[in-house]
Coordinates of C-alpha atoms in Angstrom, one line a residue:
M1 CA 84.0 -75.5 -67.6
S2 CA 81.3 -73.2 -69.0
H3 CA 78.8 -71.6 -66.7
Y4 CA 75.1 -70.5 -67.7
D5 CA 72.6 -68.9 -65.6
T6 CA 70.1 -71.3 -66.6
V7 CA 70.2 -74.7 -68.5
V8 CA 67.0 -75.7 -70.3
I9 CA 66.6 -79.2 -71.0
G10 CA 64.5 -80.1 -74.1
A11 CA 63.3 -77.9 -76.9
G12 CA 59.6 -78.7 -76.7
N13 CA 57.0 -75.9 -76.3
A14 CA 57.6 -75.2 -72.7
G15 CA 61.4 -75.3 -73.3
L16 CA 61.6 -73.3 -76.1
M17 CA 59.5 -70.7 -74.4
A18 CA 61.2 -70.5 -71.2
A19 CA 64.7 -70.6 -72.8
T20 CA 63.7 -67.6 -75.4
R21 CA 62.1 -65.4 -72.5
L22 CA 65.2 -66.1 -70.1
Q23 CA 67.7 -65.4 -72.8
R24 CA 65.9 -62.1 -74.1
E25 CA 65.7 -60.8 -70.4
G26 CA 69.2 -61.3 -69.8
S27 CA 69.7 -64.7 -68.2
K28 CA 72.6 -66.5 -70.2
T29 CA 70.9 -69.7 -71.2
L30 CA 71.9 -73.1 -72.7
L31 CA 69.2 -75.1 -74.5
L32 CA 69.6 -78.9 -74.9
E33 CA 67.7 -80.8 -77.4
R34 CA 68.6 -84.8 -78.0
H35 CA 66.9 -84.5 -81.6
N36 CA 68.2 -82.6 -84.5
V37 CA 65.2 -79.9 -84.5
P38 CA 63.4 -77.9 -82.0
G39 CA 59.7 -78.4 -81.2
G40 CA 59.0 -81.7 -79.7
C41 CA 55.3 -82.2 -80.6
A42 CA 55.4 -78.9 -82.4
T43 CA 57.1 -80.2 -85.6
S44 CA 56.5 -81.7 -89.0
F45 CA 57.9 -84.7 -91.1
V46 CA 58.0 -85.0 -94.9
R47 CA 57.0 -88.3 -96.8
G48 CA 56.9 -88.0 -100.7
D49 CA 55.0 -84.8 -101.8
F50 CA 53.5 -84.2 -98.4
E51 CA 54.5 -82.5 -95.2
F52 CA 52.6 -83.7 -92.3
E53 CA 52.0 -81.5 -89.0
V54 CA 52.6 -83.9 -86.1
A55 CA 50.1 -82.6 -83.3
L56 CA 48.6 -79.0 -83.7
H57 CA 45.2 -79.1 -84.5
Q58 CA 43.9 -75.7 -83.3
L59 CA 46.0 -73.1 -81.4
S60 CA 43.9 -71.1 -78.9
G61 CA 44.6 -67.9 -77.1
V62 CA 45.8 -65.9 -80.0
G63 CA 43.0 -63.5 -80.6
T64 CA 42.8 -61.1 -83.8
E65 CA 44.8 -58.1 -84.4
S66 CA 42.0 -55.9 -83.4
S67 CA 41.3 -58.0 -80.4
P68 CA 44.6 -59.6 -79.3
F69 CA 44.9 -62.2 -76.7
I70 CA 47.6 -63.4 -74.4
M71 CA 49.3 -65.8 -77.0
R72 CA 49.7 -62.8 -79.7
R73 CA 51.0 -60.6 -77.0
V74 CA 53.6 -63.2 -75.8
F75 CA 54.5 -63.7 -79.4
E76 CA 55.1 -60.2 -79.9
E77 CA 57.1 -59.7 -76.6
L78 CA 59.4 -62.8 -77.3
G79 CA 60.1 -61.3 -81.2
V80 CA 58.5 -64.1 -83.1
L81 CA 55.2 -62.5 -84.3
D82 CA 56.7 -61.0 -87.3
K83 CA 58.5 -64.4 -88.0
I84 CA 55.2 -66.3 -88.4
E85 CA 52.0 -66.0 -90.3
L86 CA 49.0 -67.0 -88.4
V87 CA 45.8 -68.5 -90.3
Q88 CA 42.4 -68.1 -88.7
E89 CA 39.8 -70.7 -89.0
E90 CA 36.3 -69.4 -89.4
E91 CA 34.4 -72.5 -87.8
L92 CA 35.3 -74.4 -84.5
Y93 CA 34.6 -77.8 -86.2
R94 CA 32.3 -80.0 -87.8
I95 CA 30.7 -82.9 -85.8
V96 CA 29.2 -86.1 -87.6
M97 CA 27.4 -88.6 -86.0
P98 CA 26.5 -91.1 -88.9
G99 CA 22.5 -91.1 -89.5
R100 CA 22.2 -88.8 -86.6
L101 CA 23.6 -85.4 -87.0
D102 CA 26.0 -83.5 -89.2
V103 CA 26.6 -79.8 -87.8
T104 CA 29.2 -77.2 -88.2
L105 CA 29.8 -74.7 -85.6
P106 CA 30.8 -71.0 -86.1
A107 CA 33.8 -69.7 -84.2
D108 CA 31.9 -66.9 -82.7
W109 CA 30.2 -66.8 -79.2
K110 CA 27.0 -65.0 -80.3
E111 CA 26.6 -66.8 -83.6
L112 CA 27.1 -70.0 -81.8
Q113 CA 24.3 -69.3 -79.3
N114 CA 22.0 -68.3 -82.4
H115 CA 23.0 -71.3 -84.4
L116 CA 22.1 -73.7 -81.5
K117 CA 18.8 -72.0 -81.0
N118 CA 17.9 -72.6 -84.7
L119 CA 19.0 -76.1 -84.2
F120 CA 17.3 -76.8 -81.0
P121 CA 14.5 -74.2 -80.7
E122 CA 12.9 -76.3 -77.7
E123 CA 16.0 -75.5 -75.8
E124 CA 16.2 -71.8 -76.5
D125 CA 15.7 -70.6 -72.7
S126 CA 18.1 -73.2 -71.7
I127 CA 20.7 -72.2 -74.1
E128 CA 20.4 -68.4 -73.1
R129 CA 20.8 -69.4 -69.4
F130 CA 23.9 -71.9 -70.2
F131 CA 25.8 -69.3 -72.3
A132 CA 25.4 -66.5 -69.6
L133 CA 26.3 -68.9 -66.8
S134 CA 29.4 -70.1 -68.9
E135 CA 30.7 -66.7 -69.6
A136 CA 30.5 -65.9 -65.9
V137 CA 32.3 -68.9 -64.9
V138 CA 35.1 -68.4 -67.4
N139 CA 35.6 -64.8 -66.3
E140 CA 35.6 -65.8 -62.6
Y141 CA 37.8 -68.8 -63.1
Y142 CA 40.3 -67.1 -65.5
F143 CA 40.3 -63.4 -64.5
V144 CA 38.8 -62.9 -60.8
L145 CA 39.9 -66.2 -58.9
P146 CA 43.9 -65.9 -59.3
R147 CA 43.6 -62.6 -57.6
A148 CA 41.1 -63.6 -54.9
R149 CA 43.0 -66.8 -54.0
L150 CA 45.8 -64.4 -52.8
T151 CA 43.7 -63.7 -49.9
N152 CA 43.6 -67.2 -48.6
D153 CA 39.8 -66.4 -47.7
E154 CA 37.2 -69.0 -48.6
E155 CA 34.4 -66.6 -47.6
K156 CA 35.7 -63.8 -50.1
L157 CA 36.4 -66.5 -52.8
R158 CA 32.7 -67.4 -52.6
I159 CA 31.5 -63.9 -52.7
K160 CA 33.9 -62.8 -55.7
C161 CA 33.4 -66.1 -57.6
P162 CA 29.7 -67.3 -56.9
N163 CA 29.1 -68.9 -60.4
F164 CA 32.5 -70.7 -60.4
A165 CA 31.8 -71.8 -56.7
A166 CA 28.6 -73.1 -57.7
Y167 CA 29.5 -74.7 -61.1
G168 CA 33.3 -74.5 -62.0
L169 CA 34.3 -77.8 -60.2
R170 CA 31.5 -79.9 -61.1
S171 CA 31.8 -82.3 -64.0
T172 CA 30.9 -81.0 -67.4
T173 CA 28.3 -83.8 -68.0
D174 CA 26.6 -82.9 -64.5
V175 CA 26.3 -79.3 -65.4
L176 CA 25.1 -80.0 -69.2
N177 CA 22.3 -82.3 -67.6
E178 CA 21.2 -79.6 -65.2
F179 CA 20.5 -77.2 -68.3
F180 CA 19.6 -79.5 -71.3
S181 CA 17.6 -82.4 -72.0
N182 CA 18.4 -82.9 -75.7
D183 CA 21.5 -85.2 -76.1
D184 CA 22.3 -84.4 -79.6
L185 CA 22.5 -80.7 -78.3
M186 CA 25.0 -81.9 -75.7
N187 CA 26.7 -84.3 -78.6
V188 CA 27.4 -81.0 -80.6
I189 CA 28.9 -78.9 -77.9
T190 CA 31.2 -81.3 -76.4
P191 CA 33.9 -82.7 -78.7
Y192 CA 36.7 -80.6 -77.1
W193 CA 36.9 -82.7 -74.3
S194 CA 39.3 -84.5 -76.3
Y195 CA 41.7 -81.6 -76.3
V196 CA 42.6 -82.6 -72.7
G197 CA 41.8 -86.4 -73.1
I198 CA 39.1 -86.7 -70.4
P199 CA 35.6 -87.5 -71.1
T200 CA 32.9 -85.1 -70.0
T201 CA 31.8 -87.3 -67.2
D202 CA 35.2 -86.5 -65.4
L203 CA 36.1 -83.2 -67.1
V204 CA 35.8 -80.2 -64.8
F205 CA 33.2 -77.8 -66.1
A206 CA 35.5 -74.7 -65.9
E207 CA 38.2 -76.2 -68.0
F208 CA 35.8 -77.5 -70.5
I209 CA 33.8 -74.3 -70.8
G210 CA 37.1 -72.2 -70.9
M211 CA 38.0 -74.0 -74.1
L212 CA 34.8 -73.6 -75.8
Y213 CA 34.4 -70.0 -74.8
F214 CA 38.2 -68.9 -75.8
Y215 CA 38.0 -70.7 -79.2
C216 CA 34.7 -68.7 -79.9
V217 CA 35.9 -65.3 -78.5
Y218 CA 39.6 -65.4 -79.7
K219 CA 39.3 -68.0 -82.7
P220 CA 41.1 -71.1 -83.5
W221 CA 44.3 -70.6 -85.5
H222 CA 46.8 -72.3 -87.3
I223 CA 50.4 -71.4 -88.4
K224 CA 51.3 -71.2 -92.0
G225 CA 53.7 -73.9 -92.9
G226 CA 52.7 -75.8 -89.6
S227 CA 53.8 -75.5 -86.2
Q228 CA 57.3 -76.3 -86.9
M229 CA 57.6 -72.5 -88.1
L230 CA 56.7 -71.3 -84.9
S231 CA 59.2 -73.7 -83.2
S232 CA 61.8 -72.3 -85.6
A233 CA 61.0 -68.8 -85.0
L234 CA 61.4 -69.2 -81.2
L235 CA 64.7 -70.8 -81.7
S236 CA 65.8 -68.0 -84.1
S237 CA 64.7 -65.1 -81.6
F238 CA 66.5 -67.1 -78.7
E239 CA 69.7 -67.1 -80.7
E240 CA 69.3 -63.5 -82.1
A241 CA 69.5 -62.9 -78.3
G242 CA 72.7 -64.5 -77.6
G243 CA 71.3 -68.0 -76.6
E244 CA 73.3 -71.1 -77.0
V245 CA 71.4 -74.4 -78.3
R246 CA 73.0 -77.9 -78.7
F247 CA 71.1 -80.3 -80.6
H248 CA 72.0 -84.1 -80.6
C249 CA 72.8 -83.2 -77.0
A250 CA 71.0 -85.1 -74.0
A251 CA 71.2 -84.3 -70.5
E252 CA 72.5 -87.3 -68.5
K253 CA 72.3 -85.9 -64.8
I254 CA 71.2 -83.0 -63.1
L255 CA 73.9 -82.5 -60.3
T256 CA 72.9 -81.0 -56.8
E257 CA 74.5 -80.1 -53.8
N258 CA 72.9 -79.4 -50.3
G259 CA 69.4 -79.6 -52.1
A260 CA 70.3 -77.0 -54.8
V261 CA 70.9 -77.5 -58.5
T262 CA 74.9 -76.8 -59.3
A263 CA 75.4 -78.2 -62.8
V264 CA 74.1 -80.5 -65.8
L265 CA 76.1 -83.4 -67.0
L266 CA 75.8 -83.9 -70.6
E267 CA 75.8 -87.1 -72.5
T268 CA 79.2 -86.0 -74.2
G269 CA 80.8 -86.4 -70.8
E270 CA 81.0 -82.4 -70.4
T271 CA 79.8 -80.8 -67.3
V272 CA 78.3 -77.3 -67.3
T273 CA 77.5 -75.2 -64.1
C274 CA 74.5 -73.3 -63.8
N275 CA 72.1 -71.5 -61.3
A276 CA 68.8 -73.1 -62.6
V277 CA 67.6 -75.8 -64.6
V278 CA 64.2 -75.9 -66.4
S279 CA 63.3 -79.5 -67.5
N280 CA 60.9 -80.0 -70.3
A281 CA 61.0 -83.8 -69.6
S282 CA 58.4 -85.4 -67.8
P283 CA 58.7 -85.0 -64.0
L284 CA 58.9 -88.9 -63.6
I285 CA 62.1 -88.9 -65.8
T286 CA 63.6 -85.8 -64.3
Y287 CA 63.4 -86.8 -60.8
H288 CA 63.7 -90.6 -61.1
E289 CA 66.4 -90.7 -63.9
M290 CA 68.1 -87.5 -64.3
L291 CA 68.6 -86.1 -60.5
D292 CA 71.7 -87.3 -58.8
L293 CA 69.8 -88.3 -55.9
E294 CA 69.1 -92.2 -55.0
T295 CA 65.7 -91.5 -54.5
P296 CA 63.6 -88.3 -55.0
P297 CA 62.8 -85.9 -52.2
S298 CA 59.9 -87.2 -50.1
S299 CA 57.4 -84.6 -51.3
V300 CA 58.2 -85.4 -54.9
L301 CA 57.4 -88.9 -54.4
Q302 CA 54.2 -88.3 -52.5
D303 CA 52.9 -86.2 -55.4
F304 CA 53.6 -88.9 -57.7
K305 CA 51.8 -91.5 -55.9
S306 CA 48.5 -89.6 -56.2
R307 CA 49.1 -89.0 -60.0
R308 CA 47.8 -91.0 -63.0
M309 CA 49.1 -91.4 -66.2
G310 CA 47.5 -89.4 -69.0
V311 CA 46.1 -90.6 -72.4
S312 CA 48.1 -91.1 -75.6
A313 CA 46.9 -91.4 -79.2
V314 CA 47.0 -93.2 -82.5
C315 CA 47.6 -90.7 -85.3
L316 CA 47.2 -91.8 -88.9
Y317 CA 48.8 -89.2 -91.3
L318 CA 47.6 -89.5 -94.8
G319 CA 48.7 -88.2 -98.1
L320 CA 45.5 -88.0 -100.5
D321 CA 45.6 -87.6 -104.2
C322 CA 42.7 -85.3 -104.4
S323 CA 41.8 -81.7 -102.9
P324 CA 40.0 -81.4 -99.8
E325 CA 36.9 -80.1 -101.7
E326 CA 36.8 -83.4 -103.7
L327 CA 36.6 -85.5 -100.4
G328 CA 33.7 -83.1 -99.0
F329 CA 35.8 -81.1 -96.5
T330 CA 34.1 -78.1 -95.5
T331 CA 36.1 -77.3 -92.2
A332 CA 39.7 -77.9 -91.2
S333 CA 38.5 -79.8 -88.1
T334 CA 35.9 -82.8 -88.0
F335 CA 34.9 -84.9 -85.1
V336 CA 33.2 -88.4 -86.0
M337 CA 31.4 -90.1 -83.4
T338 CA 29.4 -93.5 -83.4
T339 CA 28.3 -93.2 -79.9
S340 CA 26.7 -90.4 -77.7
N341 CA 28.9 -88.3 -75.8
A342 CA 27.0 -89.6 -72.4
E343 CA 28.5 -93.0 -73.3
V344 CA 32.1 -92.2 -74.2
T345 CA 34.3 -93.9 -71.5
E346 CA 37.8 -94.4 -71.0
E347 CA 37.6 -98.2 -71.1
R348 CA 37.7 -98.5 -74.8
M349 CA 40.8 -96.2 -75.0
Y350 CA 42.6 -99.2 -73.0
T351 CA 42.0 -101.5 -75.9
L352 CA 42.8 -102.2 -79.4
D353 CA 39.0 -102.3 -80.4
A354 CA 37.7 -100.3 -83.2
P355 CA 37.4 -96.6 -81.9
D356 CA 34.0 -95.1 -81.6
W357 CA 35.3 -91.7 -81.4
G358 CA 37.8 -89.8 -83.9
M359 CA 39.1 -86.5 -85.0
V360 CA 40.1 -85.5 -88.5
T361 CA 42.3 -82.4 -89.4
C362 CA 42.7 -81.4 -93.2
Y363 CA 45.5 -78.8 -92.7
N364 CA 45.5 -77.6 -96.4
F365 CA 42.0 -76.8 -96.3
I366 CA 43.1 -73.5 -95.0
D367 CA 46.9 -73.7 -95.9
E368 CA 47.0 -74.7 -99.4
E369 CA 50.9 -74.7 -99.4
L370 CA 50.9 -78.0 -97.2
A371 CA 50.2 -80.2 -99.9
P372 CA 50.9 -80.1 -103.7
K373 CA 48.2 -78.4 -105.7
G374 CA 45.2 -81.1 -106.1
K375 CA 46.4 -83.0 -103.1
A376 CA 45.5 -83.0 -99.4
V377 CA 47.2 -83.8 -96.1
V378 CA 44.9 -85.2 -93.3
T379 CA 45.5 -86.4 -89.9
L380 CA 43.1 -88.9 -88.1
V381 CA 43.4 -89.4 -84.4
A382 CA 42.0 -91.7 -81.8
L383 CA 42.8 -91.2 -78.2
Q384 CA 44.1 -94.3 -76.6
Y385 CA 46.2 -95.3 -73.4
G386 CA 49.8 -96.7 -73.9
E387 CA 48.7 -99.6 -71.9
A388 CA 46.8 -100.8 -75.0
W389 CA 50.1 -101.7 -76.8
K390 CA 52.5 -103.1 -74.0
D391 CA 51.4 -106.6 -74.8
V392 CA 51.8 -106.5 -78.5
P393 CA 55.0 -108.7 -79.5
P394 CA 57.6 -106.8 -81.4
E395 CA 57.1 -109.0 -84.4
S396 CA 53.3 -108.0 -84.5
Y397 CA 53.7 -104.3 -83.9
I398 CA 53.8 -102.8 -87.3
P399 CA 50.8 -104.9 -88.8
T400 CA 48.8 -104.3 -85.4
K401 CA 49.4 -100.3 -86.0
Y402 CA 48.1 -100.5 -89.7
E403 CA 45.3 -102.6 -88.5
F404 CA 44.3 -100.1 -86.0
G405 CA 45.0 -97.3 -88.7
D406 CA 42.5 -99.3 -90.7
K407 CA 39.7 -99.2 -88.2
L408 CA 40.1 -95.5 -88.0
I409 CA 39.8 -95.0 -91.6
T410 CA 36.5 -97.0 -91.4
L411 CA 35.4 -94.8 -88.7
V412 CA 36.1 -91.6 -90.6
E413 CA 34.7 -93.0 -93.9
Q414 CA 31.3 -92.3 -92.3
A415 CA 31.9 -88.8 -92.9
Y416 CA 34.2 -88.8 -95.7
P417 CA 33.3 -91.9 -97.7
K418 CA 35.9 -91.4 -100.6
I419 CA 39.0 -91.1 -98.3
R420 CA 40.2 -94.6 -98.7
E421 CA 40.2 -94.7 -102.3
H422 CA 42.5 -91.7 -102.5
I423 CA 45.4 -92.6 -100.1
E424 CA 48.7 -91.9 -101.5
K425 CA 50.7 -92.0 -98.4
A426 CA 50.1 -93.5 -95.2
E427 CA 52.1 -93.3 -91.7
V428 CA 50.8 -94.5 -88.4
A429 CA 52.1 -93.2 -84.9
T430 CA 50.9 -95.0 -81.7
P431 CA 51.6 -94.5 -78.1
M432 CA 54.9 -96.3 -78.6
T433 CA 56.0 -93.8 -81.3
M434 CA 55.2 -91.0 -78.9
M435 CA 57.3 -92.7 -76.1
R436 CA 60.2 -93.2 -78.4
Y437 CA 60.4 -89.8 -80.1
L438 CA 59.1 -87.6 -77.3
N439 CA 60.8 -89.7 -74.3
T440 CA 57.5 -89.6 -72.6
P441 CA 56.3 -92.5 -70.1
G442 CA 53.3 -94.3 -71.4
G443 CA 53.6 -92.1 -74.6
A444 CA 51.1 -89.5 -72.6
I445 CA 50.6 -86.5 -74.9
Y446 CA 49.0 -84.5 -72.0
G447 CA 51.2 -85.6 -69.3
F448 CA 49.5 -86.5 -66.2
K449 CA 45.7 -87.3 -66.4
Q450 CA 44.0 -83.8 -66.3
T451 CA 41.7 -84.4 -63.4
L452 CA 40.5 -81.8 -60.9
Q453 CA 43.3 -82.8 -58.4
D454 CA 45.9 -82.5 -61.0
G455 CA 45.1 -78.9 -61.8
S456 CA 47.1 -75.9 -60.5
L457 CA 44.1 -75.2 -58.2
M458 CA 44.9 -78.3 -56.1
R459 CA 48.6 -78.8 -56.7
E460 CA 51.8 -76.9 -55.5
S461 CA 54.4 -76.7 -57.8
L462 CA 57.5 -79.3 -57.4
D463 CA 60.1 -77.1 -55.6
A464 CA 61.8 -79.6 -53.5
I465 CA 65.3 -79.0 -55.2
D466 CA 66.3 -75.3 -55.2
G467 CA 66.7 -74.0 -58.7
L468 CA 65.0 -77.0 -60.6
Y469 CA 61.8 -76.2 -62.2
S470 CA 59.5 -78.5 -64.5
A471 CA 57.9 -77.0 -67.3
S472 CA 55.7 -79.3 -69.8
S473 CA 52.5 -80.8 -70.2
W474 CA 53.2 -82.9 -67.2
T475 CA 53.1 -79.6 -64.9
S476 CA 50.1 -77.8 -66.6
M477 CA 47.0 -78.4 -68.5
G478 CA 47.9 -80.2 -71.8
G479 CA 47.8 -78.5 -75.4
F480 CA 49.8 -76.1 -77.3
Q481 CA 48.7 -72.7 -75.4
P482 CA 49.0 -74.1 -71.8
T483 CA 52.4 -75.5 -72.3
Y484 CA 53.8 -72.4 -74.1
L485 CA 52.5 -70.2 -71.1
N486 CA 53.7 -73.0 -68.7
G487 CA 57.3 -72.2 -70.3
Y488 CA 56.8 -68.4 -70.3
N489 CA 55.7 -68.4 -66.5
T490 CA 58.4 -70.8 -65.5
A491 CA 60.8 -68.2 -67.0
R492 CA 59.1 -65.4 -64.9
K493 CA 59.7 -67.4 -61.7
I494 CA 63.4 -67.9 -62.4
L495 CA 64.0 -64.3 -63.6
K496 CA 62.2 -63.1 -60.1
R497 CA 64.6 -65.3 -58.3
F498 CA 67.8 -64.0 -60.0
K499 CA 66.4 -60.5 -59.2
A500 CA 65.7 -61.4 -55.7
Q501 CA 69.4 -62.9 -55.3
R502 CA 71.0 -59.8 -56.9
K503 CA 69.2 -57.5 -54.6
S504 CA 70.0 -59.8 -51.5
V505 CA 73.8 -59.6 -52.7
S506 CA 73.5 -55.8 -53.2
N507 CA 72.0 -55.3 -49.6
S508 CA 74.7 -57.3 -48.0
H509 CA 77.4 -55.0 -49.3

């Protein structure tokens, strides 16, 4: 029977990151993946002449060579920075509200302020005050608060983080309305709500403004060749350090004894013993289906009861027979809205009605090699809950998904009117696709709904089973950077635990 220090279930972002760090820091690690390639969402697929990026729109947290941020440092530490080529976007995005506004925002904090002042001169003072407050909230939330919380002193928290205390936990809409009166100004700066799947009426201000700030200061990035290149680089670094990976191999059961992990039963029938397990699967699947207990621990059940399922998406992957420039692309990322941000609600996301909000990413606008010369690869996305698809009969599924894809094209045509006539290849992924390929309940792409009470400020990690760790978008904020860091930090917890155990054994002798 084989023994490993750690078994990592699932080679998605968090699983890959955890496995690579663990192995490189001396923990003998087995990585299990039921598919034939690593990456989960961070992968690509080929149709005809085109290679389609599955999910990455903009990678945050990288920073430039002269001003590196956390992801660049982590990639370097894990030996993958020299295995990938990072491509920087110069703009945040273009936002189009047909007949109302068409604005492109620069990926620079100072330039963004100046651009907004030029567009909305009557809001100049408000823009200055808003940006000053935003910078203070981001600094307090991400850099001061984590240390201040260790004191468990509420008064000290308020003194150290006054701006966060006053604004950080309010809704984004509420804060914007306090500063601005121009709806179009708010429409222009709010599209990033979609990166966590919650309209600004519910999205916590500190989370929203953190995204806008970090994309401006540390820039939006792509990976040359797509996110699969980073997944493959992480796997390569893991294997170079002596890690073992098994593809086409799912974990059947996580075995425990006296409330602690002891082994993992593989679908092949083999049992491997281990001291710790990292599950990159949803905690719902981990605790209800994989754990060898009849019912999950009561603390876990209590946690689940107060959670809500997060949003999924319909993604339309298009291969086009013309260049991005011929279609009018001037940025890699475009948001198209037919409704004001103030009127965006979740209700429509529970239906198959025509979307009133969509995102367009043209990958070979900044990475020409992703499509043959003179052609383009474009992904159209509309957020949607899995419930919208549960009553679609199997025999109607394929026509229904292409009908919805057609509605999405109709929306996007209002920004790129020639797009339909140049389609050479089309593939539609729905929440059912996400559910099937990612093994994610409800097809949720960001895990549980990313409300305030689901954040790390309000939740303790699931630690009812000694040695069992959950690491995925279900246990952190959704998106690429948060899940990579979740895996990285989960590895740190395990390494710290192993070190303490070795010290304890050493002292007992």
